[in-house]
mmCIF file of C-alpha atoms in Angstrom:
data_model
loop_
_atom_site.group_PDB
_atom_site.id
_atom_site.type_symbol
_atom_site.label_atom_id
_atom_site.label_comp_id
_atom_site.label_asym_id
_atom_site.label_seq_id
_atom_site.Cartn_x
_atom_site.Cartn_y
_atom_site.Cartn_z
ATOM 1 C CA MET K 1 0.000 0.000 0.000
ATOM 2 C CA ARG K 2 2.863 2.378 0.867
ATOM 3 C CA ASN K 3 4.546 1.763 -2.508
ATOM 4 C CA LEU K 4 1.295 2.568 -4.305
ATOM 5 C CA VAL K 5 1.015 5.967 -2.550
ATOM 6 C CA THR K 6 4.617 6.838 -3.434
ATOM 7 C CA TYR K 7 4.050 5.938 -7.070
ATOM 8 C CA MET K 8 0.909 8.111 -7.257
ATOM 9 C CA CYS K 9 2.785 11.143 -5.818
ATOM 10 C CA ILE K 10 5.539 10.875 -8.431
ATOM 11 C CA VAL K 11 3.020 10.649 -11.280
ATOM 12 C CA THR K 12 1.110 13.676 -9.971
ATOM 13 C CA PHE K 13 4.338 15.786 -9.731
ATOM 14 C CA TRP K 14 5.401 15.109 -13.322
ATOM 15 C CA ALA K 15 1.879 15.764 -14.588
ATOM 16 C CA PHE K 16 1.946 19.184 -12.846
ATOM 17 C CA LEU K 17 5.406 20.011 -14.205
ATOM 18 C CA PHE K 18 4.414 19.511 -17.843
ATOM 19 C CA THR K 19 1.025 21.281 -17.615
ATOM 20 C CA VAL K 20 2.276 24.601 -16.057
ATOM 21 C CA PRO K 21 3.741 26.985 -18.744
ATOM 22 C CA MET K 22 7.329 28.236 -18.180
ATOM 23 C CA ALA K 23 8.447 31.883 -18.800
ATOM 24 C CA VAL K 24 10.401 32.089 -22.067
ATOM 25 C CA LEU K 25 12.969 34.843 -22.867
ATOM 26 C CA PRO K 26 13.219 36.225 -26.408
ATOM 27 C CA VAL K 27 15.902 34.444 -28.407
ATOM 28 C CA ARG K 28 18.396 35.955 -30.885
ATOM 29 C CA ALA K 29 19.440 34.237 -34.072
ATOM 30 C CA GLY K 30 21.776 31.422 -33.135
ATOM 31 C CA GLY K 31 19.815 30.507 -30.003
ATOM 32 C CA VAL K 32 21.301 33.196 -27.682
ATOM 33 C CA PRO K 33 18.639 34.728 -25.367
ATOM 34 C CA ARG K 34 18.068 38.479 -25.726
ATOM 35 C CA VAL K 35 18.570 40.720 -22.726
ATOM 36 C CA ASP K 36 15.585 42.057 -20.867
ATOM 37 C CA GLY K 37 15.452 45.643 -22.207
ATOM 38 C CA PRO K 38 17.155 47.493 -25.088
ATOM 39 C CA GLU K 39 20.671 46.518 -26.144
ATOM 40 C CA ILE K 40 22.802 48.193 -28.824
ATOM 41 C CA THR K 41 25.301 45.952 -30.616
ATOM 42 C CA PHE K 42 27.787 47.343 -33.175
ATOM 43 C CA GLU K 43 29.447 45.152 -35.797
ATOM 44 C CA THR K 44 32.733 46.912 -34.989
ATOM 45 C CA LEU K 45 33.807 49.639 -32.565
ATOM 46 C CA THR K 46 36.907 50.791 -34.457
ATOM 47 C CA HIS K 47 37.659 51.727 -38.052
ATOM 48 C CA ASP K 48 41.122 52.482 -39.423
ATOM 49 C CA PHE K 49 41.156 54.516 -42.650
ATOM 50 C CA GLY K 50 44.840 53.744 -43.124
ATOM 51 C CA GLU K 51 46.740 56.383 -45.108
ATOM 52 C CA ILE K 52 44.610 59.355 -46.155
ATOM 53 C CA GLY K 53 45.454 62.602 -47.893
ATOM 54 C CA ALA K 54 45.803 65.870 -45.990
ATOM 55 C CA GLY K 55 42.675 68.027 -46.178
ATOM 56 C CA THR K 56 40.504 65.180 -47.511
ATOM 57 C CA LYS K 57 36.981 64.086 -46.538
ATOM 58 C CA ASN K 58 36.663 60.486 -45.326
ATOM 59 C CA THR K 59 33.440 58.584 -44.570
ATOM 60 C CA TYR K 60 32.678 55.349 -42.737
ATOM 61 C CA GLU K 61 29.383 53.750 -41.663
ATOM 62 C CA PHE K 62 29.160 51.936 -38.330
ATOM 63 C CA LYS K 63 26.355 49.339 -38.463
ATOM 64 C CA PHE K 64 24.439 48.343 -35.336
ATOM 65 C CA THR K 65 21.372 46.353 -34.222
ATOM 66 C CA ASN K 66 18.988 46.531 -31.284
ATOM 67 C CA THR K 67 19.619 43.027 -29.937
ATOM 68 C CA GLY K 68 17.468 43.652 -26.872
ATOM 69 C CA SER K 69 13.783 42.996 -26.175
ATOM 70 C CA SER K 70 12.421 46.575 -26.042
ATOM 71 C CA LEU K 71 12.699 49.927 -27.847
ATOM 72 C CA LEU K 72 16.253 51.300 -28.185
ATOM 73 C CA LYS K 73 16.606 55.073 -27.858
ATOM 74 C CA ILE K 74 19.870 56.740 -28.911
ATOM 75 C CA GLY K 75 20.833 60.130 -27.479
ATOM 76 C CA LYS K 76 22.793 63.026 -28.958
ATOM 77 C CA ILE K 77 26.099 61.923 -30.462
ATOM 78 C CA LYS K 78 28.949 64.417 -30.227
ATOM 79 C CA CYS K 79 32.444 63.405 -31.280
ATOM 80 C CA THR K 80 35.473 64.729 -29.435
ATOM 81 C CA CYS K 81 36.592 66.881 -32.387
ATOM 82 C CA GLY K 82 34.674 69.234 -34.654
ATOM 83 C CA CYS K 83 36.494 67.691 -37.607
ATOM 84 C CA THR K 84 34.555 64.453 -36.979
ATOM 85 C CA VAL K 85 30.845 64.720 -37.807
ATOM 86 C CA PRO K 86 28.279 61.989 -36.933
ATOM 87 C CA THR K 87 24.970 61.520 -38.809
ATOM 88 C CA LEU K 88 22.169 59.226 -37.583
ATOM 89 C CA PRO K 89 18.872 59.170 -39.599
ATOM 90 C CA LYS K 90 16.679 58.367 -36.596
ATOM 91 C CA LYS K 91 16.964 57.903 -32.830
ATOM 92 C CA GLU K 92 14.620 54.971 -32.013
ATOM 93 C CA TYR K 93 14.930 51.304 -33.065
ATOM 94 C CA ALA K 94 12.580 48.391 -32.364
ATOM 95 C CA PRO K 95 13.908 45.001 -31.136
ATOM 96 C CA GLY K 96 15.806 43.325 -33.968
ATOM 97 C CA GLU K 97 15.956 46.520 -36.048
ATOM 98 C CA SER K 98 19.303 47.619 -37.498
ATOM 99 C CA GLY K 99 20.688 51.052 -38.279
ATOM 100 C CA THR K 100 23.731 52.876 -39.638
ATOM 101 C CA LEU K 101 25.731 55.660 -37.997
ATOM 102 C CA GLN K 102 27.741 57.635 -40.549
ATOM 103 C CA ILE K 103 30.973 59.290 -39.437
ATOM 104 C CA VAL K 104 32.670 61.870 -41.668
ATOM 105 C CA TYR K 105 36.243 62.818 -40.791
ATOM 106 C CA HIS K 106 37.791 65.937 -42.326
ATOM 107 C CA ALA K 107 41.542 65.408 -42.254
ATOM 108 C CA SER K 108 43.802 68.257 -41.185
ATOM 109 C CA ARG K 109 46.408 69.702 -43.512
ATOM 110 C CA ASN K 110 49.296 68.500 -41.375
ATOM 111 C CA PRO K 111 50.785 64.978 -41.587
ATOM 112 C CA SER K 112 50.123 62.986 -38.393
ATOM 113 C CA SER K 113 48.596 59.821 -36.945
ATOM 114 C CA ILE K 114 45.177 60.449 -35.396
ATOM 115 C CA THR K 115 42.523 58.744 -33.279
ATOM 116 C CA LYS K 116 39.110 60.397 -32.923
ATOM 117 C CA ARG K 117 36.422 59.195 -30.500
ATOM 118 C CA CYS K 118 32.633 59.331 -30.809
ATOM 119 C CA PRO K 119 30.614 58.366 -27.690
ATOM 120 C CA VAL K 120 27.157 56.934 -28.493
ATOM 121 C CA PRO K 121 24.702 57.319 -25.555
ATOM 122 C CA SER K 122 21.527 55.203 -25.353
ATOM 123 C CA ASN K 123 19.012 53.674 -22.930
ATOM 124 C CA ASP K 124 20.961 50.401 -22.950
ATOM 125 C CA LYS K 125 21.319 49.883 -19.190
ATOM 126 C CA LYS K 126 24.221 47.470 -19.545
ATOM 127 C CA SER K 127 26.258 49.814 -21.789
ATOM 128 C CA PRO K 128 24.778 53.338 -21.547
ATOM 129 C CA THR K 129 27.642 54.765 -23.641
ATOM 130 C CA ILE K 130 29.429 52.948 -26.457
ATOM 131 C CA MET K 131 32.742 54.466 -27.603
ATOM 132 C CA LEU K 132 33.519 54.370 -31.330
ATOM 133 C CA ASP K 133 37.047 55.088 -32.576
ATOM 134 C CA ILE K 134 38.317 56.090 -35.987
ATOM 135 C CA LYS K 135 42.003 56.050 -36.833
ATOM 136 C CA ALA K 136 44.072 57.303 -39.744
ATOM 137 C CA LYS K 137 47.530 58.309 -40.860
ATOM 138 C CA ILE K 138 47.462 61.661 -42.634
ATOM 139 C CA VAL K 139 50.064 61.909 -45.386
ATOM 140 C CA MET K 140 50.885 64.514 -48.005
ATOM 141 C CA LYS K 141 49.965 63.031 -51.382
ATOM 142 C CA VAL K 142 51.640 66.043 -52.993
ATOM 143 C CA GLY K 143 55.043 67.094 -51.696
ATOM 144 C CA TYR K 144 56.262 70.686 -51.861
ATOM 145 C CA LYS K 145 59.569 72.503 -51.531
ATOM 146 C CA PRO K 146 60.574 74.679 -49.875
ATOM 147 C CA GLU K 147 58.515 74.010 -46.755
ATOM 148 C CA ARG K 148 58.792 77.697 -45.805
ATOM 149 C CA LEU K 149 59.436 80.794 -47.919
ATOM 150 C CA LYS K 150 62.040 83.174 -46.523
ATOM 151 C CA LEU K 151 61.820 86.525 -48.295
ATOM 152 C CA LEU K 152 63.777 89.779 -48.260
ATOM 153 C CA LEU K 153 62.844 93.414 -48.649
ATOM 154 C CA LYS K 154 65.939 93.935 -50.775
ATOM 155 C CA GLY K 155 67.323 92.206 -53.850
ATOM 156 C CA GLU K 156 65.812 90.730 -56.990
ATOM 157 C CA ASN K 157 62.261 89.441 -56.538
ATOM 158 C CA ALA K 158 62.700 89.630 -52.740
ATOM 159 C CA GLY K 159 64.880 86.521 -52.917
ATOM 160 C CA GLY K 160 61.802 84.415 -53.633
ATOM 161 C CA PRO K 161 62.769 80.807 -54.523
ATOM 162 C CA GLU K 162 60.991 78.499 -56.955
ATOM 163 C CA ILE K 163 58.198 76.322 -55.555
ATOM 164 C CA THR K 164 58.228 72.660 -56.600
ATOM 165 C CA LEU K 165 55.098 70.479 -56.338
ATOM 166 C CA THR K 166 55.478 66.708 -56.789
ATOM 167 C CA SER K 167 52.842 63.953 -56.811
ATOM 168 C CA ARG K 168 53.999 61.226 -54.432
ATOM 169 C CA ASP K 169 51.657 58.580 -55.859
ATOM 170 C CA ASN K 170 52.257 59.512 -59.536
ATOM 171 C CA GLN K 171 48.666 60.748 -59.812
ATOM 172 C CA PRO K 172 48.576 63.678 -62.309
ATOM 173 C CA PHE K 173 46.980 66.901 -61.092
ATOM 174 C CA SER K 174 46.493 70.496 -62.121
ATOM 175 C CA ILE K 175 46.620 73.812 -60.261
ATOM 176 C CA LYS K 176 43.209 75.339 -59.504
ATOM 177 C CA TYR K 177 44.262 78.566 -57.792
ATOM 178 C CA PHE K 178 47.129 80.391 -56.124
ATOM 179 C CA LYS K 179 46.646 83.004 -53.404
ATOM 180 C CA SER K 180 48.755 84.633 -50.711
ATOM 181 C CA THR K 181 48.267 86.803 -47.639
ATOM 182 C CA GLY K 182 48.083 90.434 -48.747
ATOM 183 C CA ASN K 183 48.350 89.357 -52.412
ATOM 184 C CA GLY K 184 52.062 90.126 -52.279
ATOM 185 C CA ILE K 185 53.058 86.864 -54.000
ATOM 186 C CA THR K 186 51.681 85.675 -57.353
ATOM 187 C CA VAL K 187 52.555 83.032 -59.971
ATOM 188 C CA ASP K 188 51.650 82.316 -63.583
ATOM 189 C CA TYR K 189 50.044 78.905 -64.188
ATOM 190 C CA ASP K 190 47.706 77.156 -66.622
ATOM 191 C CA PRO K 191 44.761 75.431 -64.861
ATOM 192 C CA LEU K 192 44.270 73.161 -67.899
ATOM 193 C CA VAL K 193 47.711 71.566 -67.644
ATOM 194 C CA LYS K 194 47.974 68.235 -65.795
ATOM 195 C CA ALA K 195 51.267 66.805 -64.582
ATOM 196 C CA THR K 196 52.905 64.920 -61.737
ATOM 197 C CA LYS K 197 55.342 67.773 -61.112
ATOM 198 C CA PHE K 198 55.196 71.571 -61.335
ATOM 199 C CA VAL K 199 57.917 74.175 -60.839
ATOM 200 C CA LEU K 200 56.389 77.572 -60.036
ATOM 201 C CA LYS K 201 58.232 80.887 -60.174
ATOM 202 C CA PRO K 202 56.701 83.317 -57.660
ATOM 203 C CA GLN K 203 56.632 87.049 -58.387
ATOM 204 C CA VAL K 204 56.902 89.217 -55.266
ATOM 205 C CA ASP K 205 55.495 92.729 -54.844
ATOM 206 C CA THR K 206 57.859 94.331 -52.315
ATOM 207 C CA GLU K 207 55.503 97.206 -51.461
ATOM 208 C CA LYS K 208 52.703 94.799 -50.530
ATOM 209 C CA LEU K 209 55.209 92.614 -48.695
ATOM 210 C CA GLN K 210 56.187 95.527 -46.452
ATOM 211 C CA LYS K 211 52.551 95.865 -45.357
ATOM 212 C CA ARG K 212 52.056 92.117 -44.800
ATOM 213 C CA PRO K 213 55.535 90.667 -44.174
ATOM 214 C CA ARG K 214 54.213 87.364 -42.779
ATOM 215 C CA GLY K 215 51.498 85.020 -43.910
ATOM 216 C CA GLN K 216 50.896 81.983 -46.062
ATOM 217 C CA VAL K 217 50.604 80.867 -49.653
ATOM 218 C CA GLU K 218 47.756 78.502 -50.554
ATOM 219 C CA ILE K 219 47.844 76.485 -53.781
ATOM 220 C CA GLY K 220 44.630 74.712 -54.785
ATOM 221 C CA LEU K 221 45.038 71.349 -56.546
ATOM 222 C CA THR K 222 42.867 68.802 -58.366
ATOM 223 C CA HIS K 223 44.707 65.823 -56.868
ATOM 224 C CA PRO K 224 42.074 63.492 -55.297
ATOM 225 C CA GLY K 225 44.218 62.980 -52.202
ATOM 226 C CA CYS K 226 45.423 66.558 -51.730
ATOM 227 C CA LYS K 227 43.064 69.469 -52.272
ATOM 228 C CA SER K 228 45.635 72.143 -51.494
ATOM 229 C CA VAL K 229 49.033 72.867 -49.966
ATOM 230 C CA MET K 230 49.916 75.750 -47.679
ATOM 231 C CA ILE K 231 53.359 77.288 -47.341
ATOM 232 C CA ILE K 232 54.238 79.799 -44.618
ATOM 233 C CA PHE K 233 56.213 82.838 -45.702
ATOM 234 C CA GLU K 234 58.126 85.342 -43.604
ATOM 235 C CA THR K 235 60.124 88.404 -44.530
ATOM 236 C CA LEU K 236 63.355 89.543 -42.918
ATOM 237 C CA ALA K 237 62.539 92.893 -41.310
ATOM 238 C CA GLU K 238 64.575 95.917 -42.313
ATOM 239 C CA PHE K 239 65.565 96.647 -38.707
ATOM 240 C CA LYS K 240 66.040 94.701 -35.494
ATOM 241 C CA THR K 241 65.954 95.827 -31.862
ATOM 242 C CA ASP K 242 68.012 93.940 -29.289
ATOM 243 C CA PRO K 243 66.449 93.138 -26.928
ATOM 244 C CA GLY K 244 62.922 93.248 -28.318
ATOM 245 C CA VAL K 245 61.517 93.783 -24.803
ATOM 246 C CA VAL K 246 63.277 95.442 -21.854
ATOM 247 C CA TYR K 247 62.560 93.785 -18.491
ATOM 248 C CA VAL K 248 63.099 95.404 -15.101
ATOM 249 C CA ARG K 249 62.826 92.862 -12.298
ATOM 250 C CA GLU K 250 62.685 93.570 -8.562
ATOM 251 C CA ALA K 251 61.973 97.218 -9.379
ATOM 252 C CA GLU K 252 61.641 99.774 -6.591
ATOM 253 C CA PRO K 253 59.427 102.856 -6.982
ATOM 254 C CA ARG K 254 61.324 105.997 -8.079
ATOM 255 C CA LYS K 255 64.660 104.161 -8.047
ATOM 256 C CA PRO K 256 66.213 104.546 -11.559
ATOM 257 C CA VAL K 257 67.583 101.532 -13.426
ATOM 258 C CA THR K 258 69.950 101.698 -16.419
ATOM 259 C CA LYS K 259 69.450 99.478 -19.471
ATOM 260 C CA LYS K 260 70.987 99.320 -22.958
ATOM 261 C CA ILE K 261 69.310 98.532 -26.259
ATOM 262 C CA ARG K 262 70.663 98.329 -29.807
ATOM 263 C CA ILE K 263 69.014 98.950 -33.154
ATOM 264 C CA PHE K 264 70.519 97.249 -36.210
ATOM 265 C CA SER K 265 69.960 97.190 -39.947
ATOM 266 C CA ASN K 266 69.373 93.565 -41.005
ATOM 267 C CA TYR K 267 70.628 94.541 -44.465
ATOM 268 C CA ASN K 268 73.904 96.113 -43.260
ATOM 269 C CA GLU K 269 72.851 99.589 -44.383
ATOM 270 C CA ASP K 270 73.433 102.918 -42.677
ATOM 271 C CA PHE K 271 70.435 104.847 -41.378
ATOM 272 C CA GLU K 272 69.773 107.952 -39.282
ATOM 273 C CA ILE K 273 67.638 108.531 -36.220
ATOM 274 C CA GLU K 274 65.331 111.519 -36.154
ATOM 275 C CA SER K 275 63.997 111.330 -32.585
ATOM 276 C CA ALA K 276 63.355 109.105 -29.566
ATOM 277 C CA SER K 277 60.523 109.315 -27.047
ATOM 278 C CA SER K 278 58.763 107.571 -24.169
ATOM 279 C CA LYS K 279 54.982 107.138 -24.105
ATOM 280 C CA LYS K 280 54.610 107.563 -20.324
ATOM 281 C CA GLY K 281 57.854 109.380 -19.570
ATOM 282 C CA ILE K 282 59.222 106.475 -17.553
ATOM 283 C CA VAL K 283 62.112 105.938 -19.997
ATOM 284 C CA LYS K 284 64.747 108.600 -20.721
ATOM 285 C CA VAL K 285 67.765 108.514 -23.043
ATOM 286 C CA LEU K 286 71.065 108.967 -21.198
ATOM 287 C CA ASN K 287 73.273 108.364 -24.222
ATOM 288 C CA GLN K 288 72.945 107.580 -27.946
ATOM 289 C CA GLU K 289 75.953 106.096 -29.738
ATOM 290 C CA LYS K 290 76.537 105.170 -33.390
ATOM 291 C CA ILE K 291 77.769 101.597 -33.841
ATOM 292 C CA ARG K 292 78.310 99.376 -36.875
ATOM 293 C CA ASN K 293 75.076 99.083 -38.870
ATOM 294 C CA GLY K 294 73.088 100.698 -36.077
ATOM 295 C CA TYR K 295 72.853 102.593 -32.803
ATOM 296 C CA GLN K 296 73.141 101.864 -29.105
ATOM 297 C CA PHE K 297 70.971 103.622 -26.520
ATOM 298 C CA GLU K 298 71.661 103.865 -22.814
ATOM 299 C CA LEU K 299 68.295 104.261 -21.107
ATOM 300 C CA GLN K 300 67.274 105.336 -17.632
ATOM 301 C CA ILE K 301 64.072 103.691 -16.448
ATOM 302 C CA THR K 302 62.450 105.182 -13.346
ATOM 303 C CA PRO K 303 59.643 102.978 -11.961
ATOM 304 C CA PRO K 304 56.638 105.086 -10.941
ATOM 305 C CA ALA K 305 54.937 104.816 -7.566
ATOM 306 C CA ALA K 306 53.128 101.486 -7.283
ATOM 307 C CA GLU K 307 49.360 101.734 -7.811
ATOM 308 C CA SER K 308 47.314 99.826 -5.181
ATOM 309 C CA LYS K 309 47.997 96.102 -5.596
ATOM 310 C CA ARG K 310 49.512 96.255 -9.082
ATOM 311 C CA ARG K 311 53.006 94.806 -9.140
ATOM 312 C CA VAL K 312 53.847 95.713 -12.725
ATOM 313 C CA PHE K 313 54.393 98.814 -14.846
ATOM 314 C CA THR K 314 54.880 99.310 -18.574
ATOM 315 C CA ASP K 315 56.108 101.923 -21.013
ATOM 316 C CA VAL K 316 56.875 102.072 -24.732
ATOM 317 C CA PHE K 317 60.148 103.510 -26.006
ATOM 318 C CA SER K 318 59.827 104.729 -29.605
ATOM 319 C CA VAL K 319 62.572 105.541 -32.099
ATOM 320 C CA LYS K 320 61.651 107.451 -35.256
ATOM 321 C CA LEU K 321 63.991 107.012 -38.219
ATOM 322 C CA LYS K 322 64.595 109.525 -40.972
ATOM 323 C CA GLY K 323 62.247 108.491 -43.717
ATOM 324 C CA GLY K 324 59.257 108.042 -41.413
ATOM 325 C CA GLN K 325 59.666 104.489 -40.109
ATOM 326 C CA GLN K 326 59.159 104.038 -36.376
ATOM 327 C CA LEU K 327 60.498 101.274 -34.125
ATOM 328 C CA GLN K 328 59.113 100.459 -30.690
ATOM 329 C CA VAL K 329 60.503 98.646 -27.665
ATOM 330 C CA THR K 330 58.236 97.712 -24.765
ATOM 331 C CA CYS K 331 59.527 98.204 -21.240
ATOM 332 C CA TYR K 332 58.019 95.784 -18.714
ATOM 333 C CA GLY K 333 58.742 96.150 -15.002
ATOM 334 C CA ILE K 334 57.928 93.985 -11.984
ATOM 335 C CA TYR K 335 58.072 95.539 -8.531
ATOM 336 C CA SER K 336 59.792 93.785 -5.667
ATOM 337 C CA ARG K 337 57.398 92.900 -2.846
ATOM 338 C CA LYS K 338 59.542 94.840 -0.403
ATOM 339 C CA GLY K 339 59.493 97.939 -2.595
ATOM 340 C CA THR K 340 55.729 98.009 -3.124
ATOM 341 C CA LYS K 341 55.061 97.692 0.631
ATOM 342 C CA SER K 342 57.351 100.597 1.519
ATOM 343 C CA SER K 343 55.853 102.866 -1.157
ATOM 344 C CA ARG K 344 52.326 102.759 0.313
#
């Protein structure tokens, strides 16, 4: 009788087990259960463009799927650099729905290896922010020489050298435009001519160069991997002051300090001084002496009484040359703490 009761209990248990429905989780393709809630899954988190041309536009599409069991909501995507622009057609994706996030990277004009990051926020509780990376090596598809133009205010054509452009991948290109800061540098070119190498002969306008002695030259190209090249130019000034700034450290109010400055011609030419002055009257000329290719000034700098908590003072020493040109040297003083306390 006891065995019969035991047998009936076992039969009843198994009958109950098979008649009560069990909770079933959603299943992904391949038999892997989905998570309870939204889940964003990217096919890849990193893309390497490899070698790209300077100044070029590069696009990649990151593909993803909502592998969760409820609606996926993606927040605002903002990459770490303004040169990297994300585009997402919509922000909400149903379970199992896929999407594409487009990333456009605008390469800089300077050769370098880069990594740019784009955080993707969403309502995925397990991974609320997914970090996407793009990598690249920026190279110059068109080489140029010289890398910097050093010009003069004297001599034939301001000493401007030829500019050589060379395709590094043997891809022919043509010149679209040529422009320079202040329009002081121009070249003749034919936009219809294609070649793998160009030798340009710049023409320099010295008068315009005097007004804008520093700047850059930009040459537009049709090369698919190099839209333009930029070359910095600088002009040797006619005169130089040494030092360019006069510093007075540990200054004491009304206690004169003597300093010397020199003015030279960078072109080894004689010149004459018409006058010298101080903007605030802090600087006075004790002696002016003619030296080779220039002049030496012995200056007396008298720090004024310290104003409230200010521990610095400034003045501008100006030298006017015959011919109208004016040179300026800034005087910058720092009071000693002891001196400023005693002057109050």
